[in-house]
Amino acid sequence: MTDTPRVEDAAESDLPRLLVEPPWTRRTPRSTEPVVLKGLKRPKTPAAESWPPGVREEWLKAADGFQRAYEPLPADTDWAAVAEHYRSGAALEDPRGGDRARRYYRLVMDGPGDLADELLADVRYHGDWAGWVYRVPLRHFAARRGLAAHPLILHAAKAHLSCAEALVPFVDDATAQLMINALGQVDEAARLWFGWHGPAAAPFVVPEALRKPGPKRTKAEQGLALIAREHGADCLTEAARTYGEEAAAAIAALGVDPLDQYPGELPEWDEERVREQFPRLLLRGRERALPVAAARHFVTMLLISTPKDPYPGCEQVIELCDPASLAEFAWALHENQRGGGLWAAPGVQYALRRLGDAGTAARLAARMARWDNYYTWTFKGFSALDVLMEIDAPADAKLRHLDRIARRGADAKHLRPRAQGRLNAAARERGLSPEQLADRLVPDLGLDADGSLVLDYGRRRFRVGFDEQLKPFVTDADGKPRKTLPKPGANDDETLAPAAYARFSELKKEARATAADQIRRLEAAMSAGRSWSPEEFGSLLAGHPLMRHIVRRLVWSAGETAFRVAEDGTLADVHDDAFDPAPDARVTLPHPVVLGEKAVAAWAEVFADYEILQPFPQLGRPVHTLVDDERASSRLTRFEGATAHFGRFIDMTSRGWKLGEKETGGFRRQVNLMTPGGPHVMVAFEPGIRVISPEEFAEQTIERVMLMTGPYSGEQLAFGELDPVTISETLAELTRLTG
């Protein structure tokens, strides 16, 4: 364990017994003959109803607009006549399913309560719902009618066990027997049932846990263990005591205490390994640390855990220890425990999720961004996204990590699309587009409101600013530029100076990671014609502590007026007159095609006067146009027959183009662009880029450059149908490719 100065080990007497003498260090051989008690009569009490939080609401919400087969009946439906159709038995003449099922479903869900309850009690129709396809409607019945639906659901579950998931809110002997059998089959619902009903369910399970050995007894013991995990082992003893002291003693001997539930084979970690590979684990207050022996036991607890089923003793240790120290401990476990065919073992995944903090999330995301397609697929790296999003870190920070993985991750086939899918879902939840969400995720890097940062050395102070590429630069207190931030000296504050120097090093890394993404995003926004409201522009771009350094080096427009953001944050037109966009205007980043030659020249002069360098070519961007015979054509023959190195085709993907699907022999023979309006530019080349060995055919020949109405549409479109900006950008890309 790495040393932590001036922190002593806690005394064993101050630690919980679990850390000093965990169950596996004091295990005693169990009797080879399990206790079997015959003749225990289970209680026959009426069914009771109790809903886990949120479940009823979730099931009712899912019932809204459920399937066309059960679409609502007309508003003027005579419910009494519908009920009579079933009561008289006339409905038995109807074919099962179809309208018979629909009218039944709607009477139960929408009809008067007394008529619905009467129909649910009619056993003649119970068989209609005894199939796995009816699991969802049965949940709706339970949520809408409660105990009145229980007999029907019970009948269906006896016929088809998957229907048992609708029994979650009910508890009685018949339900308990089904839930025992459901363990391992309808496992999630069964586990929820045992954990929620706990002491109320235990009396029905005890006799099955004391019957002769077999599958039913094994599952009953599992059920009792689930109850004990949530409610403690004492409630099991009390439930068994209703059958007599012998039964209570037999249940206690089963060892269903949650802390006694551990695998027969435990991870082999000796104290020396823990001492060498882990940081010391500090207790809350950071004045004492766990002894190595106790830390070793905690490692064992973590490694026998899974994200869904952690060892219960872990929470005792977590409550005892410092959160930041736990986060470092979890990362050390990740670094030193092999995953056995996974990117991280289940216990490590649990440790990262439960113990990690914002720093852990950043470390994990940086590692995920480096995984290639092979690694993600082979070592099941998809689950790392779940771990990342469960870590206790600010939600926006985790979304920033997702955004970086989606934009720049090495695994473009598996991880990047999944990360983007989660970002899209987060955007929908907030009522935003993915790009609008990305605007709101740009980090401020802890900068002041004016976009700078003061680093305090005690006797000296330095100010950090940013250039057009978001590279930080340093000036001294008098504003004199320095080549770099000086190292702390003997006369500087021994606490402030090293911290400030370390902060600058971290800032350079953070800015470098952010800069390329944000500059690329704005350049893409210019090409796509994206717009912002004046309020969004002010708060997310011009007023953002980091983005403002890029924004003030570009020309913007609102309505008919082009403008720039001055050094003091005000807006000015090309004549340096103040400008205030109308509240309903849309702010855009105009392409030079939109600005026009005269405006481009005028703005270029302004920027030259103020010595403003642009983060990417806008005013100096080449403008390309179609020649006359290309406007009516769906082909750009001037590029056909040209050759280019395969790397140039791959490089196009960094600017929005996508390589085509892998074809016979493992070749990719297209690179495609979906334009903002929907048309699809296809560049076909031969012999193609071979996925496993692209260098095999280094030179590629362009065969066709075509414009289609959409991917795989087969319908051609004239290039003159594209807008001028898209034409210019497409021609610029093809010129770059063949130049």
XYZ file of C-alpha atoms in Angstrom:
739
model
C 0.000 0.000 0.000
C 1.310 3.420 -0.894
C 2.183 5.389 2.195
C 0.083 8.230 3.548
C 2.210 10.391 5.880
C 1.115 11.051 9.446
C -1.846 8.694 9.248
C -1.812 5.727 11.614
C -3.726 2.469 11.287
C -7.003 2.230 13.134
C -7.043 -0.182 16.050
C -8.830 -3.470 15.430
C -11.047 -2.732 18.431
C -12.399 0.311 16.562
C -13.318 -1.661 13.445
C -16.449 -3.728 12.803
C -16.000 -7.453 13.300
C -16.641 -7.935 9.578
C -13.269 -6.328 8.771
C -11.325 -8.035 11.527
C -12.787 -11.513 11.254
C -15.015 -11.862 8.163
C -17.241 -14.953 7.880
C -14.871 -16.855 5.573
C -12.084 -16.721 8.177
C -14.239 -18.403 10.797
C -16.372 -20.754 8.764
C -17.312 -24.006 10.436
C -18.214 -27.175 8.587
C -21.937 -27.497 8.086
C -23.742 -30.663 8.914
C -23.767 -33.019 5.974
C -27.346 -33.922 6.858
C -29.740 -31.005 6.317
C -32.541 -30.644 8.814
C -35.821 -31.850 7.336
C -39.118 -31.088 9.055
C -42.256 -32.684 7.685
C -45.848 -31.730 8.204
C -45.384 -27.967 8.475
C -48.690 -26.415 7.444
C -48.329 -23.180 5.525
C -50.743 -20.349 6.462
C -53.821 -19.991 4.261
C -54.382 -16.290 4.814
C -56.135 -14.210 2.144
C -53.992 -12.529 -0.478
C -52.710 -9.064 0.404
C -51.595 -6.266 -1.907
C -48.484 -4.097 -1.498
C -46.738 -2.222 -4.331
C -43.007 -1.489 -4.580
C -42.458 2.249 -5.121
C -43.128 3.372 -8.679
C -44.127 -0.030 -10.054
C -47.875 0.580 -10.194
C -47.363 3.965 -11.847
C -44.959 2.426 -14.360
C -47.383 -0.353 -15.283
C -50.303 2.070 -15.652
C -48.231 4.380 -17.808
C -47.303 1.460 -20.057
C -51.018 0.715 -20.485
C -51.632 4.036 -22.245
C -52.169 3.396 -25.934
C -51.276 -0.293 -25.557
C -51.317 -2.199 -28.872
C -53.830 -1.753 -31.649
C -55.339 -5.143 -30.754
C -56.644 -3.551 -27.552
C -57.479 -0.091 -28.856
C -60.185 1.749 -26.868
C -63.864 1.121 -27.468
C -66.043 4.053 -28.596
C -66.770 6.737 -26.025
C -70.503 5.894 -26.036
C -69.939 2.178 -25.338
C -72.732 0.542 -23.309
C -70.567 -1.119 -20.640
C -73.531 -2.946 -19.115
C -74.218 -4.592 -22.487
C -70.560 -5.593 -22.834
C -70.598 -7.086 -19.335
C -73.805 -8.980 -20.098
C -72.208 -10.454 -23.229
C -69.614 -12.107 -20.980
C -71.951 -12.820 -18.052
C -74.450 -14.678 -20.248
C -71.712 -16.829 -21.761
C -72.363 -15.465 -25.246
C -68.731 -14.385 -25.433
C -67.705 -18.048 -25.141
C -69.030 -18.492 -28.678
C -66.627 -15.830 -29.978
C -63.177 -16.938 -31.179
C -60.503 -16.521 -28.522
C -58.399 -13.409 -28.987
C -59.530 -10.773 -31.453
C -62.560 -8.779 -30.408
C -63.264 -11.089 -27.466
C -59.889 -10.227 -25.904
C -60.101 -6.566 -26.848
C -63.538 -6.032 -25.277
C -62.457 -7.945 -22.144
C -59.299 -5.845 -21.836
C -61.162 -2.580 -22.287
C -63.945 -3.439 -19.852
C -61.333 -4.249 -17.201
C -59.257 -1.133 -17.908
C -61.937 1.442 -18.763
C -65.295 0.126 -17.567
C -67.115 0.631 -14.249
C -65.334 -0.946 -11.289
C -68.126 -3.300 -10.270
C -68.531 -4.702 -13.790
C -64.758 -5.056 -14.231
C -64.372 -6.893 -10.914
C -67.236 -9.218 -11.776
C -65.661 -10.105 -15.102
C -62.238 -10.714 -13.535
C -63.836 -13.175 -11.116
C -65.484 -15.180 -13.912
C -63.247 -18.272 -14.153
C -64.706 -19.216 -17.544
C -62.473 -16.617 -19.177
C -59.316 -17.133 -17.129
C -57.896 -19.554 -19.677
C -57.963 -16.832 -22.333
C -55.040 -15.070 -20.628
C -52.801 -18.041 -19.792
C -49.936 -17.455 -22.231
C -46.620 -15.619 -22.291
C -47.978 -13.101 -24.822
C -50.383 -11.856 -22.146
C -47.725 -10.901 -19.583
C -48.078 -7.197 -20.318
C -51.914 -7.035 -20.230
C -51.851 -8.939 -16.932
C -49.587 -6.262 -15.437
C -52.101 -3.671 -16.596
C -54.945 -5.609 -14.935
C -52.991 -5.777 -11.671
C -52.215 -2.058 -11.718
C -55.795 -1.061 -12.594
C -57.829 -3.474 -10.470
C -55.483 -4.706 -7.727
C -56.665 -7.744 -5.743
C -59.650 -8.256 -8.018
C -57.208 -9.285 -10.768
C -55.181 -11.627 -8.545
C -57.122 -14.883 -9.197
C -56.892 -14.411 -12.966
C -53.147 -13.667 -12.832
C -52.570 -16.619 -10.505
C -54.328 -18.950 -12.963
C -52.265 -17.590 -15.858
C -48.982 -17.940 -13.933
C -49.735 -21.568 -13.040
C -50.224 -22.275 -16.732
C -47.268 -20.200 -17.913
C -44.644 -19.166 -15.358
C -43.601 -16.022 -17.242
C -46.948 -14.499 -16.217
C -45.708 -14.546 -12.609
C -44.149 -11.118 -13.138
C -47.665 -9.652 -12.774
C -47.856 -11.154 -9.251
C -45.187 -8.848 -7.814
C -47.622 -6.734 -5.720
C -49.453 -9.696 -4.192
C -48.539 -11.987 -1.307
C -50.213 -15.200 -0.201
C -49.295 -18.884 -0.146
C -50.142 -19.640 -3.785
C -48.190 -16.616 -5.000
C -45.226 -17.546 -2.797
C -45.035 -21.044 -4.299
C -45.006 -19.616 -7.811
C -42.340 -17.075 -6.909
C -40.118 -19.778 -5.441
C -40.322 -21.631 -8.757
C -39.784 -18.385 -10.680
C -36.291 -17.868 -9.246
C -33.835 -18.375 -12.062
C -36.586 -18.228 -14.687
C -38.581 -15.058 -14.129
C -35.697 -14.002 -11.949
C -35.959 -10.226 -11.871
C -39.618 -10.271 -10.851
C -39.037 -13.026 -8.270
C -36.117 -11.183 -6.688
C -38.181 -8.009 -6.499
C -41.025 -9.945 -4.862
C -38.847 -11.532 -2.150
C -36.994 -8.315 -1.449
C -40.127 -6.190 -1.240
C -42.516 -8.415 0.722
C -39.793 -9.816 2.995
C -41.274 -10.621 6.450
C -44.780 -11.009 4.994
C -43.512 -13.597 2.502
C -41.218 -15.535 4.849
C -43.892 -17.679 6.611
C -44.930 -19.149 3.243
C -41.334 -19.972 2.287
C -40.015 -21.493 5.546
C -41.700 -24.917 5.133
C -40.267 -25.251 1.609
C -36.770 -24.470 2.925
C -37.093 -27.329 5.436
C -38.495 -29.987 3.105
C -36.373 -32.830 1.792
C -33.414 -31.716 -0.357
C -34.228 -30.992 -3.977
C -34.745 -28.132 -6.438
C -37.715 -26.670 -4.560
C -35.797 -26.543 -1.262
C -32.759 -24.992 -2.952
C -34.860 -22.228 -4.470
C -36.689 -21.644 -1.187
C -33.339 -21.175 0.557
C -32.396 -18.676 -2.141
C -35.642 -16.830 -1.497
C -34.959 -16.654 2.232
C -31.464 -15.325 1.508
C -32.997 -12.549 -0.615
C -35.358 -11.670 2.229
C -32.499 -11.643 4.727
C -30.438 -9.385 2.482
C -33.129 -6.698 2.574
C -34.686 -7.220 5.997
C -32.103 -9.076 8.099
C -31.899 -12.713 9.183
C -33.880 -12.138 12.382
C -37.157 -11.827 10.483
C -36.620 -15.355 9.121
C -36.104 -16.784 12.598
C -39.281 -15.069 13.783
C -41.239 -16.404 10.810
C -39.928 -19.927 11.489
C -40.765 -19.671 15.191
C -44.464 -19.734 14.301
C -43.790 -23.372 13.354
C -41.975 -24.085 16.631
C -38.515 -23.725 18.127
C -37.168 -26.672 16.161
C -38.064 -24.911 12.921
C -36.505 -21.657 14.160
C -33.250 -23.454 14.993
C -33.239 -25.200 11.612
C -33.680 -21.933 9.716
C -30.906 -20.294 11.745
C -28.633 -23.223 10.830
C -29.207 -22.710 7.100
C -26.743 -19.828 7.069
C -28.932 -17.489 5.080
C -27.525 -14.418 6.827
C -26.484 -12.148 3.920
C -22.958 -11.892 5.272
C -22.657 -15.677 5.124
C -23.493 -15.737 1.417
C -20.159 -15.986 -0.347
C -18.660 -18.367 -2.924
C -16.724 -21.447 -1.942
C -13.654 -20.252 -3.846
C -12.464 -16.808 -2.809
C -9.991 -14.503 -4.597
C -6.430 -15.193 -3.500
C -4.972 -11.861 -2.426
C -2.257 -11.843 0.240
C -1.447 -8.871 2.426
C 1.839 -8.158 0.653
C 0.067 -7.731 -2.677
C -2.453 -5.350 -1.147
C 0.330 -3.376 0.527
C 2.254 -2.965 -2.725
C -0.563 -2.335 -5.207
C -3.165 -0.293 -3.328
C -3.239 3.162 -1.762
C -3.989 3.226 1.925
C -7.695 3.315 2.574
C -8.454 6.229 4.890
C -11.355 6.359 7.312
C -13.742 9.301 7.329
C -11.945 12.330 8.691
C -8.742 11.090 7.004
C -6.925 10.802 10.330
C -6.640 7.006 10.406
C -6.404 4.227 7.849
C -7.535 0.624 7.537
C -4.832 -1.885 8.454
C -3.569 -3.942 5.532
C -5.341 -7.068 6.771
C -8.702 -5.226 6.839
C -8.066 -3.711 3.412
C -7.380 -7.189 2.091
C -10.750 -8.372 3.406
C -12.408 -5.422 1.659
C -10.745 -6.408 -1.615
C -12.268 -9.865 -1.191
C -15.722 -8.359 -0.592
C -15.471 -6.250 -3.731
C -14.263 -9.104 -5.919
C -17.062 -11.476 -4.877
C -19.606 -8.763 -5.749
C -21.354 -8.031 -9.029
C -23.069 -4.790 -10.075
C -26.481 -6.392 -9.534
C -25.600 -8.488 -6.495
C -22.937 -6.840 -4.312
C -21.720 -8.499 -1.139
C -23.803 -6.857 1.632
C -20.792 -6.246 3.865
C -19.415 -3.723 1.378
C -21.811 -1.050 2.608
C -20.450 -1.299 6.163
C -16.957 -0.552 4.880
C -18.142 2.218 2.560
C -19.874 3.948 5.441
C -16.655 3.733 7.467
C -14.216 5.098 4.851
C -13.406 8.424 3.206
C -15.141 8.772 -0.215
C -12.093 10.151 -2.042
C -9.925 7.381 -0.630
C -12.489 4.787 -1.701
C -12.437 6.168 -5.248
C -8.649 5.800 -5.441
C -8.917 2.300 -3.986
C -11.468 1.301 -6.639
C -9.241 2.564 -9.438
C -6.279 0.646 -8.026
C -8.445 -2.479 -8.027
C -9.245 -1.843 -11.698
C -5.556 -1.419 -12.489
C -4.477 -4.595 -10.705
C -7.296 -7.112 -11.221
C -7.616 -8.907 -14.534
C -11.089 -9.178 -15.946
C -11.088 -12.848 -16.948
C -12.130 -12.127 -20.540
C -13.902 -8.857 -19.680
C -12.595 -5.294 -19.696
C -13.090 -5.446 -15.942
C -14.207 -8.274 -13.654
C -17.798 -7.965 -12.326
C -16.500 -7.070 -8.867
C -14.297 -4.348 -10.328
C -17.229 -2.968 -12.294
C -19.223 -2.833 -9.060
C -16.350 -1.084 -7.269
C -16.026 1.574 -9.965
C -19.782 2.205 -10.028
C -20.249 2.322 -6.268
C -16.988 3.911 -5.116
C -15.964 6.050 -8.087
C -16.136 9.832 -8.246
C -15.754 12.503 -10.931
C -12.039 11.719 -11.242
C -12.807 8.023 -11.713
C -15.300 8.851 -14.457
C -12.711 10.979 -16.262
C -10.076 8.233 -16.031
C -12.442 5.550 -17.237
C -13.743 7.683 -20.122
C -10.203 8.486 -21.264
C -9.400 4.780 -21.299
C -12.608 3.916 -23.158
C -11.806 6.515 -25.828
C -8.632 4.552 -26.646
C -10.317 1.163 -27.050
C -10.472 -0.034 -30.641
C -13.229 -2.088 -32.275
C -11.536 -5.381 -31.492
C -11.022 -4.617 -27.813
C -14.575 -3.397 -27.244
C -16.102 -6.429 -28.923
C -13.752 -9.050 -27.476
C -13.757 -7.797 -23.888
C -17.420 -6.679 -23.728
C -16.528 -3.015 -23.433
C -20.153 -1.950 -23.960
C -20.840 -2.488 -20.254
C -18.296 0.226 -19.441
C -20.890 2.764 -20.629
C -23.256 1.518 -17.905
C -20.482 1.781 -15.328
C -19.542 5.284 -16.470
C -23.102 6.574 -16.204
C -23.619 5.026 -12.744
C -20.528 6.621 -11.175
C -21.332 9.307 -8.602
C -20.273 12.332 -10.648
C -22.147 15.384 -11.998
C -24.525 14.367 -14.786
C -23.228 16.978 -17.225
C -19.635 15.894 -16.624
C -20.542 12.317 -17.526
C -22.367 13.498 -20.629
C -19.237 15.426 -21.613
C -17.281 12.192 -21.404
C -19.890 10.484 -23.577
C -19.703 13.327 -26.068
C -15.932 13.000 -26.355
C -16.178 9.221 -26.810
C -18.881 9.690 -29.456
C -16.813 12.253 -31.371
C -13.260 11.024 -30.940
C -13.293 7.459 -29.620
C -11.070 4.979 -31.433
C -13.912 2.449 -31.689
C -16.105 3.925 -34.407
C -18.049 0.700 -34.923
C -19.316 -0.217 -31.469
C -18.591 2.292 -28.720
C -19.030 5.600 -30.512
C -22.544 4.813 -31.849
C -23.656 3.563 -28.438
C -22.276 6.647 -26.724
C -24.075 8.841 -29.262
C -27.288 6.910 -28.675
C -27.118 7.694 -24.961
C -26.427 11.340 -25.737
C -29.422 11.440 -28.075
C -31.601 9.951 -25.343
C -30.335 12.536 -22.838
C -31.063 15.300 -25.346
C -34.624 14.046 -25.883
C -35.207 13.988 -22.123
C -34.224 17.660 -21.990
C -36.184 18.611 -25.104
C -33.023 19.430 -27.057
C -31.312 18.325 -30.245
C -27.985 16.477 -29.853
C -26.068 19.576 -30.979
C -28.007 21.806 -28.587
C -27.070 19.434 -25.788
C -23.430 19.513 -26.892
C -23.512 23.333 -26.643
C -24.508 23.021 -23.015
C -21.823 20.469 -22.177
C -18.780 22.578 -23.044
C -16.721 22.787 -19.822
C -15.756 26.205 -18.451
C -12.480 24.780 -17.046
C -12.900 26.897 -13.925
C -12.202 30.141 -15.810
C -13.279 33.580 -14.631
C -16.243 35.322 -16.264
C -13.848 37.130 -18.629
C -12.425 33.813 -19.837
C -9.111 33.976 -18.010
C -7.570 32.489 -14.891
C -5.346 33.986 -12.202
C -2.653 31.718 -10.775
C -1.496 32.784 -7.327
C 2.071 32.015 -6.256
C 1.794 34.126 -3.101
C 4.234 36.936 -3.829
C 3.688 36.580 -7.599
C 0.581 36.291 -9.722
C 0.117 35.283 -13.340
C -2.850 35.480 -15.698
C -3.725 32.757 -18.196
C -5.480 33.591 -21.477
C -6.235 31.631 -24.651
C -5.448 32.066 -28.327
C -7.591 31.235 -31.378
C -6.815 27.508 -30.988
C -7.629 27.586 -27.236
C -3.967 27.168 -26.384
C -3.284 28.831 -23.025
C -0.693 31.582 -22.728
C 0.680 33.348 -19.659
C 1.260 37.000 -18.768
C 2.711 38.411 -15.568
C 1.022 40.900 -13.260
C 1.989 43.784 -15.581
C 0.543 42.089 -18.660
C 3.952 41.146 -20.054
C 3.825 37.871 -22.016
C 5.877 34.948 -20.756
C 6.971 31.896 -22.710
C 5.460 29.630 -20.100
C 4.479 29.558 -16.464
C 7.614 29.532 -14.292
C 8.227 26.764 -11.821
C 7.703 27.684 -8.160
C 10.745 29.285 -6.567
C 12.158 29.538 -3.076
C 10.371 32.842 -2.404
C 6.946 31.574 -3.507
C 4.309 30.261 -1.134
C 5.047 26.596 -0.516
C 1.363 25.676 -0.696
C -0.112 28.077 -3.269
C 2.651 27.961 -5.867
C 2.842 24.177 -6.403
C -0.955 23.996 -6.528
C -1.110 26.807 -9.105
C 1.627 25.198 -11.214
C -0.210 21.853 -11.143
C -3.469 23.631 -12.037
C -1.836 25.136 -15.139
C -0.572 21.724 -16.243
C -4.041 20.281 -15.845
C -5.605 23.264 -17.643
C -3.380 22.701 -20.695
C -4.541 19.091 -20.900
C -8.211 20.006 -20.474
C -8.036 22.812 -23.040
C -6.249 20.589 -25.556
C -8.908 17.912 -25.160
C -11.710 20.444 -25.577
C -10.315 22.697 -28.306
C -10.311 20.347 -31.281
C -13.881 19.208 -30.623
C -15.321 22.702 -30.240
C -13.508 24.171 -33.234
C -14.631 21.222 -35.348
C -18.208 21.626 -34.106
C -18.350 25.299 -35.055
C -16.841 24.651 -38.480
C -19.464 21.947 -39.067
C -22.168 24.360 -37.860
C -21.022 26.896 -40.453
C -21.217 24.316 -43.243
C -24.611 23.043 -42.090
C -26.145 26.492 -41.630
C -26.985 25.886 -37.990
C -28.531 28.755 -36.037
C -28.973 29.915 -32.436
C -31.357 32.297 -30.745
C -29.731 35.526 -29.489
C -30.145 34.279 -25.916
C -28.442 30.967 -26.732
C -25.681 32.764 -28.592
C -25.076 35.087 -25.657
C -25.067 32.473 -22.901
C -23.636 29.390 -24.626
C -21.142 30.970 -27.039
C -20.246 34.645 -26.623
C -20.638 34.577 -22.845
C -19.061 31.169 -22.199
C -15.687 31.560 -20.427
C -13.931 29.234 -22.868
C -15.955 29.440 -26.092
C -15.749 33.244 -26.132
C -12.095 32.974 -27.195
C -13.151 31.197 -30.391
C -16.366 33.143 -30.943
C -14.748 36.589 -31.025
C -12.440 35.434 -33.841
C -15.297 34.624 -36.210
C -17.870 36.593 -38.213
C -21.486 36.015 -37.229
C -24.782 37.203 -38.661
C -28.307 37.889 -37.514
C -30.919 38.727 -40.093
C -29.232 40.805 -42.817
C -26.387 42.043 -40.604
C -22.996 40.422 -40.125
C -21.212 41.192 -36.865
C -18.331 40.226 -34.614
C -17.921 39.966 -30.846
C -15.559 42.682 -29.652
C -12.955 42.219 -26.918
C -15.302 43.756 -24.334
C -18.128 41.361 -25.277
C -20.240 43.879 -27.204
C -21.372 43.234 -30.774
C -20.168 45.360 -33.696
C -20.868 45.403 -37.426
C -18.264 45.754 -40.170
C -18.109 49.541 -39.585
C -17.500 49.007 -35.827
C -20.946 50.360 -35.024
C -22.760 48.727 -32.110
C -25.223 46.029 -33.101
C -28.067 44.461 -31.159
C -29.886 41.551 -32.860
C -33.660 41.427 -32.737
C -35.014 39.021 -30.079
C -36.600 36.801 -32.739
C -33.551 36.775 -35.041
C -31.506 33.653 -35.664
C -27.754 33.913 -35.210
C -25.676 31.994 -37.750
C -22.025 31.472 -38.568
C -22.050 32.493 -42.247
C -20.052 30.665 -44.876
C -18.163 32.990 -47.279
C -20.583 31.896 -50.012
C -23.377 33.465 -47.940
C -21.394 36.578 -46.996
C -20.423 37.354 -50.573
C -17.099 38.568 -51.965
C -17.423 42.239 -50.944
C -18.409 41.422 -47.364
C -15.635 38.860 -47.063
C -13.080 41.416 -48.227
C -14.408 44.074 -45.839
C -14.368 41.748 -42.856
C -10.913 40.452 -43.765
C -9.673 44.036 -43.536
C -11.288 44.517 -40.113
C -9.733 41.318 -38.774
C -6.340 42.296 -40.181
C -6.575 45.715 -38.495
C -7.316 44.088 -35.135
C -4.762 41.312 -35.760
C -7.429 38.647 -35.215
C -6.498 35.130 -36.304
C -9.358 32.751 -37.040
C -9.589 29.273 -35.438
C -10.474 27.753 -38.822
C -10.763 29.191 -42.344
C -13.899 31.285 -42.665
C -13.014 34.550 -44.378
C -10.080 32.900 -46.128
C -12.024 29.780 -47.002
C -11.863 28.823 -50.718
C -15.210 29.079 -52.473
C -16.001 26.443 -55.101
C -18.796 26.423 -57.660
C -20.119 24.028 -60.267
C -19.375 24.578 -63.916
C -22.375 24.956 -66.202
C -22.620 21.365 -67.448
C -22.392 20.015 -63.877
C -25.515 21.791 -62.621
C -27.877 19.525 -64.563
C -25.812 16.372 -64.031
C -25.856 13.796 -61.236
C -22.147 13.054 -61.887
C -18.985 15.059 -61.269
C -16.865 13.591 -64.028
C -13.939 15.989 -63.477
C -12.927 13.919 -60.426
C -13.545 10.510 -61.950
C -10.416 8.607 -62.934
C -8.248 10.499 -60.420
C -6.180 8.500 -57.947
C -5.579 9.108 -54.250
C -3.895 7.340 -51.370
C -6.338 5.303 -49.244
C -5.442 7.435 -46.218
C -7.072 10.460 -47.821
C -10.371 8.616 -48.091
C -10.163 7.593 -44.448
C -9.282 11.168 -43.458
C -12.570 12.350 -44.973
C -14.427 10.614 -42.137
C -13.134 13.258 -39.707
C -15.175 15.818 -41.641
C -18.546 14.089 -41.725
C -18.079 11.561 -44.535
C -18.596 7.859 -43.855
C -16.957 4.836 -45.406
C -19.364 2.415 -47.071
C -20.312 -0.970 -45.684
C -17.813 -3.807 -45.862
C -18.292 -5.791 -49.076
C -17.183 -9.237 -50.306
C -13.567 -9.890 -49.441
C -13.588 -7.331 -46.642
C -13.323 -4.269 -48.916
C -14.852 -0.826 -48.530
C -15.406 0.795 -51.920
C -17.363 3.950 -51.131
C -17.176 7.081 -49.059
C -20.459 8.919 -48.605
C -21.817 12.206 -47.339
C -25.345 12.841 -46.150
C -25.921 16.515 -46.924
C -28.019 18.729 -44.589
C -31.025 18.590 -46.904
C -30.995 14.801 -47.249
C -29.324 14.085 -50.643
C -26.489 11.619 -50.600
C -23.084 12.195 -52.255
C -21.406 8.896 -53.137
C -17.748 8.569 -54.141
C -17.062 5.052 -55.461
C -13.465 3.880 -55.844
C -11.530 0.755 -56.799
C -10.009 -1.658 -55.937
C -11.249 -0.669 -52.489
C -9.742 -0.397 -48.998
C -9.233 -3.819 -47.486
C -10.194 -3.631 -43.824
C -7.604 -6.066 -42.461
C -4.710 -4.692 -44.561
C -5.459 -1.266 -46.089
C -1.856 -0.847 -47.268
C -2.311 -3.785 -49.663
C -3.916 -1.443 -52.220
C -2.521 1.933 -51.276
C -3.631 3.807 -54.405
C -7.342 4.044 -55.081
C -8.999 5.197 -58.304
C -12.239 7.206 -58.222
C -14.783 5.548 -60.507
C -17.917 7.630 -59.880
C -18.960 10.735 -57.995
C -22.756 10.745 -57.876
C -25.585 12.550 -56.115
C -28.485 10.354 -55.009
C -31.774 11.293 -53.347
C -30.759 9.146 -50.378
C -28.580 6.176 -49.381
C -29.454 3.034 -51.372
C -32.287 4.927 -53.101
C -30.961 4.271 -56.611
C -32.527 7.580 -57.685
C -30.135 10.191 -59.043
C -30.321 13.944 -58.448
C -28.690 16.862 -60.249
C -25.908 18.578 -58.311
C -27.528 21.919 -59.107
C -30.263 20.998 -56.621
C -27.825 21.405 -53.728
C -27.474 24.724 -51.904
C -24.351 26.815 -52.658
C -22.671 26.104 -49.287
C -23.048 22.342 -49.633
C -21.758 22.528 -53.209
C -18.724 24.542 -52.145
C -17.876 22.239 -49.250
C -18.354 19.077 -51.326
C -16.167 20.382 -54.132
C -13.557 21.525 -51.611
C -13.424 18.023 -50.133
C -13.095 16.364 -53.524
C -10.417 18.869 -54.547
C -8.511 18.094 -51.359
C -8.877 14.375 -52.065
C -7.503 14.536 -55.602
C -5.069 17.444 -55.240
